[in-house]
CSV table of C-alpha atoms and ligand atoms in Angstrom, one decimal:
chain,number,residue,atom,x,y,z
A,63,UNK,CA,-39.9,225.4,-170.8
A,64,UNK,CA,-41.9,228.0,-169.4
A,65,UNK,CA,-44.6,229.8,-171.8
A,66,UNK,CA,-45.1,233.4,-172.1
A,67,UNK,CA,-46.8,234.5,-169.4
A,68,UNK,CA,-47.9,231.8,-166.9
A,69,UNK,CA,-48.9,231.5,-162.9
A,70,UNK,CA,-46.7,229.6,-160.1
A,71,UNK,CA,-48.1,229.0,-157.2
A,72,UNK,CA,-45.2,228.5,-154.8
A,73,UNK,CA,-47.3,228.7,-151.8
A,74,UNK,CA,-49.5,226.4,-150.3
A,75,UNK,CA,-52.8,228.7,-149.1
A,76,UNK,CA,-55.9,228.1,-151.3
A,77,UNK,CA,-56.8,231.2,-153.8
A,78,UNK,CA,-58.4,234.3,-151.1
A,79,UNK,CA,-59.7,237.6,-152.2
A,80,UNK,CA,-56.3,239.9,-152.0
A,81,UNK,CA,-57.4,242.7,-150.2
A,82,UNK,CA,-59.8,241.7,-148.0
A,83,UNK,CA,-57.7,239.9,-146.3
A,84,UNK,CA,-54.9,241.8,-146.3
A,85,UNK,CA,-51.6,240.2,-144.6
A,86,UNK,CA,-52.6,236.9,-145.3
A,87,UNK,CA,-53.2,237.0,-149.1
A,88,UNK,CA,-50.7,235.7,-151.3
A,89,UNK,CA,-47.6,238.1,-152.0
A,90,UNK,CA,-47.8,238.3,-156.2
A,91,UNK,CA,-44.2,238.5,-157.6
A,92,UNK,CA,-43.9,239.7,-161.3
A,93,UNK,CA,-40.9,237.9,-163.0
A,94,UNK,CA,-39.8,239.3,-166.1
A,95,UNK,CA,-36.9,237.4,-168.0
A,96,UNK,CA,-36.0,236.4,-171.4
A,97,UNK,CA,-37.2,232.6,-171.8
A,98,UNK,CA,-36.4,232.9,-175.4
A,99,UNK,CA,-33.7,234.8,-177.5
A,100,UNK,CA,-30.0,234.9,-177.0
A,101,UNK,CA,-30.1,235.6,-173.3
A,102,UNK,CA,-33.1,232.5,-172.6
A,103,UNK,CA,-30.7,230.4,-170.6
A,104,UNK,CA,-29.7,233.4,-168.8
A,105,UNK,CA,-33.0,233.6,-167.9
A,106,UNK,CA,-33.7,230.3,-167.3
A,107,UNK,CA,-30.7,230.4,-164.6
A,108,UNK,CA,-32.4,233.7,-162.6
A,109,UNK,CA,-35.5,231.9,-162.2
A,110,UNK,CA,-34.3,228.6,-161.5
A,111,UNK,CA,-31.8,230.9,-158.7
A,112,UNK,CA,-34.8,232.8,-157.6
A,113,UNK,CA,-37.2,229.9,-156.9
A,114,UNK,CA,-34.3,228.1,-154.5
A,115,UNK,CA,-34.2,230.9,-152.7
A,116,UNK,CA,-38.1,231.2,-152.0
A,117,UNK,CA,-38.1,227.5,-151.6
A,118,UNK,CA,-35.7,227.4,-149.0
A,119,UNK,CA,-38.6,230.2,-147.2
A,120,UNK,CA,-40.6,228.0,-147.0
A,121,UNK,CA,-42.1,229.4,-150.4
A,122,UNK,CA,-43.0,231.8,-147.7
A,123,UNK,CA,-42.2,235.9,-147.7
A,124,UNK,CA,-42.4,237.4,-144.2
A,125,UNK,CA,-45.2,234.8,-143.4
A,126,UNK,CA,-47.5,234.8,-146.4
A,127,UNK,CA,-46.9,232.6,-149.4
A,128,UNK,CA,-45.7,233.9,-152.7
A,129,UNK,CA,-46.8,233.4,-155.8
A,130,UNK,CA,-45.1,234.3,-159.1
A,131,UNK,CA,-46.4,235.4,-162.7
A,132,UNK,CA,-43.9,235.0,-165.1
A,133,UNK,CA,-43.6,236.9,-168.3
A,134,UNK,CA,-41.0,236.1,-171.4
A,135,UNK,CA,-39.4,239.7,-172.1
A,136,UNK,CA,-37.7,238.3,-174.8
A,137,UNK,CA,-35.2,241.1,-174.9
A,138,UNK,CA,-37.5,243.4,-176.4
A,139,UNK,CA,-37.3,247.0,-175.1
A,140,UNK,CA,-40.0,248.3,-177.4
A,141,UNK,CA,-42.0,246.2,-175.5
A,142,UNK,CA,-40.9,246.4,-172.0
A,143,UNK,CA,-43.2,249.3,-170.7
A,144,UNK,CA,-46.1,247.7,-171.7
A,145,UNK,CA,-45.5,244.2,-170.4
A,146,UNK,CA,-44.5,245.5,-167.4
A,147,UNK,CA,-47.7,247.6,-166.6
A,148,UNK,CA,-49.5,244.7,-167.4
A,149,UNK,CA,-48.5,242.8,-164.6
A,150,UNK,CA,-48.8,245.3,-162.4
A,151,UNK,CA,-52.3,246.2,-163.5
A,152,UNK,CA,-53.7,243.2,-165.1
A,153,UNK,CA,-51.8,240.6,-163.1
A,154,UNK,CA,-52.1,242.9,-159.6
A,155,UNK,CA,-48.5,242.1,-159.1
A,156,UNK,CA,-47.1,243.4,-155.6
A,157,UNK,CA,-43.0,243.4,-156.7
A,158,UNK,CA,-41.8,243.0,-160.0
A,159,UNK,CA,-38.1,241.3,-160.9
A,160,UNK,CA,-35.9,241.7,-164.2
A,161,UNK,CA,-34.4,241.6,-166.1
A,162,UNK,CA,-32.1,240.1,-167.9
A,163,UNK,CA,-31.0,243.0,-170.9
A,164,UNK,CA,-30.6,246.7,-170.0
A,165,UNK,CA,-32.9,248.4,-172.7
A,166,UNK,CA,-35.6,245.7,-171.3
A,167,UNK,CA,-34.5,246.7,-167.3
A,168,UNK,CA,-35.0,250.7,-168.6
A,169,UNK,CA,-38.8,250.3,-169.4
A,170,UNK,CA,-39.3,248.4,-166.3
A,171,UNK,CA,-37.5,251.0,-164.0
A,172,UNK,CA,-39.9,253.6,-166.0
A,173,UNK,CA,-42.5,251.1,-165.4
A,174,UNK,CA,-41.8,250.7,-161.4
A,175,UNK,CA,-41.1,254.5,-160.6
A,176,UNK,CA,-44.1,255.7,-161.7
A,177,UNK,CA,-46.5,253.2,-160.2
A,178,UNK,CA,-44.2,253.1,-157.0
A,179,UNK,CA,-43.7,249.2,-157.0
A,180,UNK,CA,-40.6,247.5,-155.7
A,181,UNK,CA,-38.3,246.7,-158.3
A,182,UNK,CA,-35.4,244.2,-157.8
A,183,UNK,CA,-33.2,243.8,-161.0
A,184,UNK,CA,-31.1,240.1,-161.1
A,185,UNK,CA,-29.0,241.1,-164.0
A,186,UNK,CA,-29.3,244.2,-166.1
A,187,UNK,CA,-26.5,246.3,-165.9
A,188,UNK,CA,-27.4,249.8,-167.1
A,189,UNK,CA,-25.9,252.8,-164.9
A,190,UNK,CA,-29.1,254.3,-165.2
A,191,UNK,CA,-31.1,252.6,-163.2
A,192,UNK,CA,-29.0,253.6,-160.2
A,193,UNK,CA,-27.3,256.3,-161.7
A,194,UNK,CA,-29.5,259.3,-162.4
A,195,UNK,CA,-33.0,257.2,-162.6
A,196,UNK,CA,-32.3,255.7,-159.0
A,197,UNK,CA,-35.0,255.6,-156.8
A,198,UNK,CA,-36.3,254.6,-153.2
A,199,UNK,CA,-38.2,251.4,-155.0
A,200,UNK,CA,-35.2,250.4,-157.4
A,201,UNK,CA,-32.8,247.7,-156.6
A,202,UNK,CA,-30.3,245.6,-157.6
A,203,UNK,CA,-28.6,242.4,-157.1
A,204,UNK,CA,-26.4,242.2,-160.1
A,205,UNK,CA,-23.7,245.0,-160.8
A,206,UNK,CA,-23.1,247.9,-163.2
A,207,UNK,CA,-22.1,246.8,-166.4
A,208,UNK,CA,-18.6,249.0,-165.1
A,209,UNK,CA,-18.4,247.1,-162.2
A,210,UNK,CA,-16.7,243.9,-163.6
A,211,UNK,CA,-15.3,246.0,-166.4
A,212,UNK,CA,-13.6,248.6,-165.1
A,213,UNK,CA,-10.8,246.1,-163.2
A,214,UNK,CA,-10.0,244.3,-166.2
A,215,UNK,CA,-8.5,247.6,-167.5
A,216,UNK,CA,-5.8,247.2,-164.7
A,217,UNK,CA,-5.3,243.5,-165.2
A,218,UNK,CA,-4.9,244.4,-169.1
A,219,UNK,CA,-2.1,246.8,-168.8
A,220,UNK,CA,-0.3,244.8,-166.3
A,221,UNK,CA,0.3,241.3,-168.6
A,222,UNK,CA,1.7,244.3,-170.8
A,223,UNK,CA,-1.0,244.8,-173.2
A,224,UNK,CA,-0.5,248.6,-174.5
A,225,UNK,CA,-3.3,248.9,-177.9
A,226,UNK,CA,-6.2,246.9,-177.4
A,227,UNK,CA,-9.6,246.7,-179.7
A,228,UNK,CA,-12.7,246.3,-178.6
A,229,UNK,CA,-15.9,244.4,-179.5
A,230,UNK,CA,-19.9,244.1,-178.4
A,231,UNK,CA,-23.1,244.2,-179.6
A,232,UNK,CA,-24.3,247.9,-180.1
A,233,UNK,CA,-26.8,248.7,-177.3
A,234,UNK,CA,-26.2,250.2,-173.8
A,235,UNK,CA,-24.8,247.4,-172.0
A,236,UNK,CA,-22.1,246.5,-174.1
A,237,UNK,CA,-21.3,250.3,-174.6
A,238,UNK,CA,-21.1,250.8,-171.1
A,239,UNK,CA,-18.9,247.4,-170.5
A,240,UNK,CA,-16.8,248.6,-173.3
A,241,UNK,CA,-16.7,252.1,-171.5
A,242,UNK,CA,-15.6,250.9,-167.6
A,243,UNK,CA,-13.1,248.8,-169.1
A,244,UNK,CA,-11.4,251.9,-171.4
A,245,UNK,CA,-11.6,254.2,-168.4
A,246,UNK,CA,-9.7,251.8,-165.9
A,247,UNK,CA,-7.0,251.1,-169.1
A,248,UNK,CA,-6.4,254.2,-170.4
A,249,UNK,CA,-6.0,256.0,-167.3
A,250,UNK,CA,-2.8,254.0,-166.5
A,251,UNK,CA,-1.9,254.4,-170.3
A,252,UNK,CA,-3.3,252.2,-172.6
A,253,UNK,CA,-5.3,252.5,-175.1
A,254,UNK,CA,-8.7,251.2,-177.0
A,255,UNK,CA,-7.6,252.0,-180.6
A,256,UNK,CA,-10.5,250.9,-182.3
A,257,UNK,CA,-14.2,250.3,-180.8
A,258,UNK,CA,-15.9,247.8,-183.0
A,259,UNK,CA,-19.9,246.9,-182.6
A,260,UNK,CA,-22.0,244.5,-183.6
A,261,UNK,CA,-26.3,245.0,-184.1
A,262,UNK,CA,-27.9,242.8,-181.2
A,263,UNK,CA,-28.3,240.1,-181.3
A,264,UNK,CA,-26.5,239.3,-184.6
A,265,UNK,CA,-23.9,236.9,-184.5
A,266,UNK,CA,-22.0,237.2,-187.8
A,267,UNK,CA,-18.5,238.2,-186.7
A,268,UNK,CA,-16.5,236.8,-189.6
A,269,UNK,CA,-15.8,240.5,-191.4
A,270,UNK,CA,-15.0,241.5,-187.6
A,271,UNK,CA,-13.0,239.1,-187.3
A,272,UNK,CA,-10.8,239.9,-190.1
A,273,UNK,CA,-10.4,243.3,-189.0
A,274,UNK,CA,-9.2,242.4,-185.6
A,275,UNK,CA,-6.5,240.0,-187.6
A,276,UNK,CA,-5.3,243.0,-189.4
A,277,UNK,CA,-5.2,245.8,-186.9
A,278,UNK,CA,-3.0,243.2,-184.6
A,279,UNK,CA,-4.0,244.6,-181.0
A,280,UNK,CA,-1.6,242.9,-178.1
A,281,UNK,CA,-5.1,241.8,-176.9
A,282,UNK,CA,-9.0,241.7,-177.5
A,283,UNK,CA,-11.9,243.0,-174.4
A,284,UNK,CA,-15.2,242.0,-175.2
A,285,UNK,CA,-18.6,242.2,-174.0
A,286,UNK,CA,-21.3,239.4,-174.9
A,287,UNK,CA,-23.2,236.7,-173.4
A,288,UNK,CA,-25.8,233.9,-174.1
A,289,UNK,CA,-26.3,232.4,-177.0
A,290,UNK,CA,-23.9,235.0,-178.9
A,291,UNK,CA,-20.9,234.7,-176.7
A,292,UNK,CA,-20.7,231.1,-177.0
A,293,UNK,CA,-20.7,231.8,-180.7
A,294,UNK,CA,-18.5,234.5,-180.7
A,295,UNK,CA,-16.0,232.3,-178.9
A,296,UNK,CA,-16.0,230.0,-181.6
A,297,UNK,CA,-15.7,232.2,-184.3
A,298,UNK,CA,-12.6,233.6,-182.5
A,299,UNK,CA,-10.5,230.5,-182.5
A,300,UNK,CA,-12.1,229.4,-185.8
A,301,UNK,CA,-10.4,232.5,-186.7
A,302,UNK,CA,-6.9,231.3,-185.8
A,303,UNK,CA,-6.9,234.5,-183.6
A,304,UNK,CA,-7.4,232.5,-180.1
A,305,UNK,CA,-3.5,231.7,-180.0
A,306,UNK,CA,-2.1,235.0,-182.0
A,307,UNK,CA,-4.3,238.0,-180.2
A,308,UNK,CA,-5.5,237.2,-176.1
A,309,UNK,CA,-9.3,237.3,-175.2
A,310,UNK,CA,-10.2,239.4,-172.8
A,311,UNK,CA,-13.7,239.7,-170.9
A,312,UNK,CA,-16.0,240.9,-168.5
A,313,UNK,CA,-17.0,237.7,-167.0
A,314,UNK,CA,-20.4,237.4,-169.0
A,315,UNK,CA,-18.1,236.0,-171.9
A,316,UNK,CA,-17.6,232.3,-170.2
A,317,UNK,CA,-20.8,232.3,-168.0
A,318,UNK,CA,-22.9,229.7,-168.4
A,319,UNK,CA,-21.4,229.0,-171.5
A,320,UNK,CA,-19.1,226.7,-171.4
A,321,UNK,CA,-20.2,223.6,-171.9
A,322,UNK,CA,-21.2,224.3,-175.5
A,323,UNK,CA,-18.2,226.4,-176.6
A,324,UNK,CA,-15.5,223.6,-175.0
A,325,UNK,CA,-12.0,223.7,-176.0
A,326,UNK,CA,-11.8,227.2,-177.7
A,327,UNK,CA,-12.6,228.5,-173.7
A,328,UNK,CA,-9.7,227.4,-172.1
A,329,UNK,CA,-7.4,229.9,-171.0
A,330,UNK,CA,-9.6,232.9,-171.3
A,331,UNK,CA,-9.0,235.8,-168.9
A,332,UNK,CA,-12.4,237.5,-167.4
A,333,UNK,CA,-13.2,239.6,-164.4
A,334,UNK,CA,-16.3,239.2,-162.7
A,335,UNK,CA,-18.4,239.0,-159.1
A,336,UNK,CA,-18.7,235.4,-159.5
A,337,UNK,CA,-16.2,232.1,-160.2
A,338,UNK,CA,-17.5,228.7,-160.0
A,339,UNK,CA,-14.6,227.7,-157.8
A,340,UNK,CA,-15.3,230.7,-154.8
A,341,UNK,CA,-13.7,228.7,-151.8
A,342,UNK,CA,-16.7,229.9,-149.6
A,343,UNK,CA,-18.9,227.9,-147.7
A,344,UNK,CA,-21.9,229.9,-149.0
A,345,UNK,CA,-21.1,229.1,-152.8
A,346,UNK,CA,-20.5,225.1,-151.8
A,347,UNK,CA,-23.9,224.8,-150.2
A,348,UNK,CA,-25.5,226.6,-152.8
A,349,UNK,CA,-23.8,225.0,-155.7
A,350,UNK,CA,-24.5,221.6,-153.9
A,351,UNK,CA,-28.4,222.9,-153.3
A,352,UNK,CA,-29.0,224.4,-157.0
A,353,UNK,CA,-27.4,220.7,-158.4
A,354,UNK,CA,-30.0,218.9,-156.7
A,355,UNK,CA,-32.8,221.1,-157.2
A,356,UNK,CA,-32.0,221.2,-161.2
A,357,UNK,CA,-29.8,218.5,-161.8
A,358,UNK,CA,-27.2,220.6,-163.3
A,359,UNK,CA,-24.5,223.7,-161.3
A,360,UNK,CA,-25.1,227.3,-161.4
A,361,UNK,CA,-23.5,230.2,-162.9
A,362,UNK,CA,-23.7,233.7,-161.5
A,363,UNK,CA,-27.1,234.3,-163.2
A,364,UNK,CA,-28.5,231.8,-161.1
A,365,UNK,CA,-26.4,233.1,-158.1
A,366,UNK,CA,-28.0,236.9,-159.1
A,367,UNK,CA,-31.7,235.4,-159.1
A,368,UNK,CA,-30.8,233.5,-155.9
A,369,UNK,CA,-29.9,237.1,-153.9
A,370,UNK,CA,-33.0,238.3,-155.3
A,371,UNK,CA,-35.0,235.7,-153.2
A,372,UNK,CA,-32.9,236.7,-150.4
A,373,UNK,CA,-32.6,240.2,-150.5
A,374,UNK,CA,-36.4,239.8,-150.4
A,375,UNK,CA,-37.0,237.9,-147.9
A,376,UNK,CA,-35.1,240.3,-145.5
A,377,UNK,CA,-37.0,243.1,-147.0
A,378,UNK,CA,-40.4,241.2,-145.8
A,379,UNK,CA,-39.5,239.9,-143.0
A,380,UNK,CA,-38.9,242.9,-141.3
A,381,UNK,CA,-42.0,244.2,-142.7
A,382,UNK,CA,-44.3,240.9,-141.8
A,383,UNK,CA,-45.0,240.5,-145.2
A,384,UNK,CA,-46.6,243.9,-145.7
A,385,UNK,CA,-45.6,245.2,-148.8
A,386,UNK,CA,-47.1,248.5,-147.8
A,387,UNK,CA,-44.8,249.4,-145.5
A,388,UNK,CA,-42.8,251.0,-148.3
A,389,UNK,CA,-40.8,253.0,-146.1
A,390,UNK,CA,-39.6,250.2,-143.7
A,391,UNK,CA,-39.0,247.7,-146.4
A,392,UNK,CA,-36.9,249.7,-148.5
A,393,UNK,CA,-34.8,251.1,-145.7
A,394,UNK,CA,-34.5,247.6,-144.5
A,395,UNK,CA,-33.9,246.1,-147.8
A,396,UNK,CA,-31.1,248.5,-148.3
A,397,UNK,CA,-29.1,248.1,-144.9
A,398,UNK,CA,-29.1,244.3,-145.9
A,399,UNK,CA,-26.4,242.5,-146.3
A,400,UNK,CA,-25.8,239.1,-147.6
A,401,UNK,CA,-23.7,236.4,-147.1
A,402,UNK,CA,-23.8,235.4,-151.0
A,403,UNK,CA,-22.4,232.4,-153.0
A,404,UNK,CA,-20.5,235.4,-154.5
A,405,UNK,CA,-19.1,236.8,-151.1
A,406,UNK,CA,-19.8,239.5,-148.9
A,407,UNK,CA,-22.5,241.5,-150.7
A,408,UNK,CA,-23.7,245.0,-149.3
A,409,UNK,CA,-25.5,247.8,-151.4
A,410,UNK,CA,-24.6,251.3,-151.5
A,411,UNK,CA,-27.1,254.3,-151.1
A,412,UNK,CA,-27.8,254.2,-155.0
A,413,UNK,CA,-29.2,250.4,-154.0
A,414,UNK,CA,-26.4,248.9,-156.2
A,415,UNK,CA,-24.3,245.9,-155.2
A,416,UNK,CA,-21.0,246.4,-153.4
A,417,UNK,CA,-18.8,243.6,-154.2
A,418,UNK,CA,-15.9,241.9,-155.0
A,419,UNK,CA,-15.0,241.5,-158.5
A,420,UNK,CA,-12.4,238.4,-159.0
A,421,UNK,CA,-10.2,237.7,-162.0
A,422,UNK,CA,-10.8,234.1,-163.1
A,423,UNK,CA,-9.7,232.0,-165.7
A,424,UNK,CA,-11.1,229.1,-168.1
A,425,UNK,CA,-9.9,226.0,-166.5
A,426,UNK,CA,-11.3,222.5,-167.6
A,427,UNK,CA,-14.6,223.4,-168.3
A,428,UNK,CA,-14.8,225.9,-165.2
A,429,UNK,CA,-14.9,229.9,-164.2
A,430,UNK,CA,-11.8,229.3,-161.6
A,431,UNK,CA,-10.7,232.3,-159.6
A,432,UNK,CA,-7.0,233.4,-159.5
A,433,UNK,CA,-7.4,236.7,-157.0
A,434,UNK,CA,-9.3,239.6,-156.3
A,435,UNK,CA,-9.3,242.0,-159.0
A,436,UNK,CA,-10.6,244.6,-157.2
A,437,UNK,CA,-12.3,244.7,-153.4
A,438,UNK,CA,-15.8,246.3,-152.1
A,439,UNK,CA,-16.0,247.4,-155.7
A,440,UNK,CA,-19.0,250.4,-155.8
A,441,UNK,CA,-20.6,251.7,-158.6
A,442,UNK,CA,-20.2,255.2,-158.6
A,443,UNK,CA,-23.9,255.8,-159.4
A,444,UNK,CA,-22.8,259.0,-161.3
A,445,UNK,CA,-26.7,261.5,-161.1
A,446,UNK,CA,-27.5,259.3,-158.4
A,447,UNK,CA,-29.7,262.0,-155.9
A,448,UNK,CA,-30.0,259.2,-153.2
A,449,UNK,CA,-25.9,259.0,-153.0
A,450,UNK,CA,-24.3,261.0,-150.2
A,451,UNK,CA,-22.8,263.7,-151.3
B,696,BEZ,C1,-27.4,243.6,-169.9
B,696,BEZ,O1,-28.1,243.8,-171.0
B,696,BEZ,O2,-27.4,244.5,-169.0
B,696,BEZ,C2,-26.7,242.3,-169.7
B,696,BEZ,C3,-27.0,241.2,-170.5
B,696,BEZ,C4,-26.3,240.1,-170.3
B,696,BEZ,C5,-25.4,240.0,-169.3
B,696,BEZ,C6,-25.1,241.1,-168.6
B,696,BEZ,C7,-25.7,242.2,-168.7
């Protein structure tokens, strides 16, 4: 268990002034995650994900060692602006990383375009950030929270699903999950008939729950994850809803969580850029790599922290290690493309993941795909000024 804020020295080079030495200080990575909280194990994944990859550098980034200062976010947005200035100016942090919740990733991108530090973002999927607030210094190895949405709209309608009610904790993320996956259904003709949300990151669902009983939808789409999807879960079979009403999700729903939701999992349709059972070389060795490192397999938070790690260490290399070079190390870091557990992974102008999305279903404890949803998925960064136009 990691404390609040605390040091990792993931190099081996004894302490030097930073400066004065210039390319042969330690690089200073800022990680910002929730350790704590509803979203701590997701947290606990991207870290875990992210030190594998600088591990497998040689805890190295373009030649000089690394060393991170991580901070517990603890999904607090009010606080978010202020932690993240103080690791740039109290902890002299070259690059910062988060995080995990979109209100927390908004003060952060704030945070990172006014100081011009590098940004990379594992998780949070708020358009924003490269939507209308994208910017030369912003990144993102995750998704938009329409990406994996959107495609389930089409999946929806074709298993015949016509009305279908929605549910999510009411903050941007699952408004804008709740959002992709309305626009991709009711443009071939279904229809969200009622929008139901839930304070974050409350977990009472019972009078919800009855609602959804009595408006009778062919089918349920959800957005939540953590701590409160495993209990929302639950609560849904609890219900007697799990055999009557179909559970639909982005694939957030049954990542990392299945192991303490069990039985009332199995069967559940989500759409994600991540399934356990990807039949790729680069998933097998880093499934087989994470298990030994940790003792236990990844899920795609893990993967997301991973391609962090390894969008970075392209970024650096090109740059031998000088994170000055801002010009040639973003322009690097975006024409990268990575061979990820996920797939193919590019990034669009807006520095947003292009990927595939895959439909995958419950299956004895596992995320296993069935197809591709939806190929070279892109984001359409909507305000975006970086996007071609
Ligand atoms: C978000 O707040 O952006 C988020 C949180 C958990 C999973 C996915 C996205």
């Amino acid at each position: 268990m990691l404390s609040r804020r605390s040091v990792i020295t993931v190099g081996a080079l004894a302490a030097m002034p930073r400066f004065a030495i210039g390319q042969t200080a330690k690089i200073r990575i800022g990680v910002m995650l929730p350790f704590t909280g509803t979203y701590s194990s997701l947290g606990e994944m991207g870290i875990n994900g992210l030190k594998l990859s600088l591990a497998q550098h040689g805890n190295k980034l373009g030649g000089r060692d690394v060393e991170i200062v991580t901070l517990d976010d603890e999904s607090d947005p009010a606080r978010a602006p202020s932690n993240a200035t103080k690791l740039i100016n109290g902890d002299n942090v070259d690059i910062l990383i988060g995080t995990v919740h979109s209100g927390v990733a908004m003060g952060m991108v704030k945070v990172a375009r006014e100081t011009n530090t590098l940004l990379v973002i594992p998780n949070a999927g708020v358009a924003a950030a490269t939507g209308p607030l994208c910017a030369p210094n912003v990144f993102r190895t995750s998704m938009t929270m329409w990406q994996p949405a959107f495609p389930m709209g089409k999946v929806a309608y074709d298993k015949g699903y016509r009305n279908v009610v929605s549910i999510t904790w009411k903050y941007i993320a699952g408004e804008e999950s709740i959002a992709g996956f309305k626009e991709g259904f009711e443009a071939l003709g279904g229809k969200v008939i009622k929008e139901i949300t839930v304070p974050f990151p409350d977990v009472e669902f019972q009078a919800n729950l009855a609602e959804i009983a009595a408006l009778k939808p062919d089918a349920v789409f959800t957005f939540f994850s953590g701590g409160g999807a495993v209990k929302f879960v639950k609560d849904y079979a609890a219900a007697g809803l799990k055999s009557s009403i179909p559970l639909l999700g982005s694939g957030f729903l049954t990542e990392g969580t299945l192991e303490a939701i069990g039985e009332p999992a199995e069967g559940i349709l989500t759409t994600l850029h991540y399934a356990d059972t990807l039949n790729l070389p680069a998933n097998k060795k880093f499934r087989g790599e994470f298990k030994q490192a940790y003792g236990k397999l990844p899920d795609l938070f893990a993967v997301q922290g991973y391609d962090a790690g390894e969008l970075l260490a392209v970024g650096l290399g090109a740059v031998k290690g000088d994170v000055n070079a801002k010009t040639e190390l973003f322009a690097s870091m975006e024409r990268t493309v990575l061979d990820s557990p996920r797939g193919h992974l590019a990034f669009s102008a807006s520095h947003n993941p292009v990927q595939d999305i895959y439909l995958r279903q419950v299956k004895k404890g596992q995320n296993e795909v069935l197809s591709v949803a939806a190929k070279a998925v892109s984001d359409p960064s909507r305000g975006c000024k970086m996007m071609p136009s």
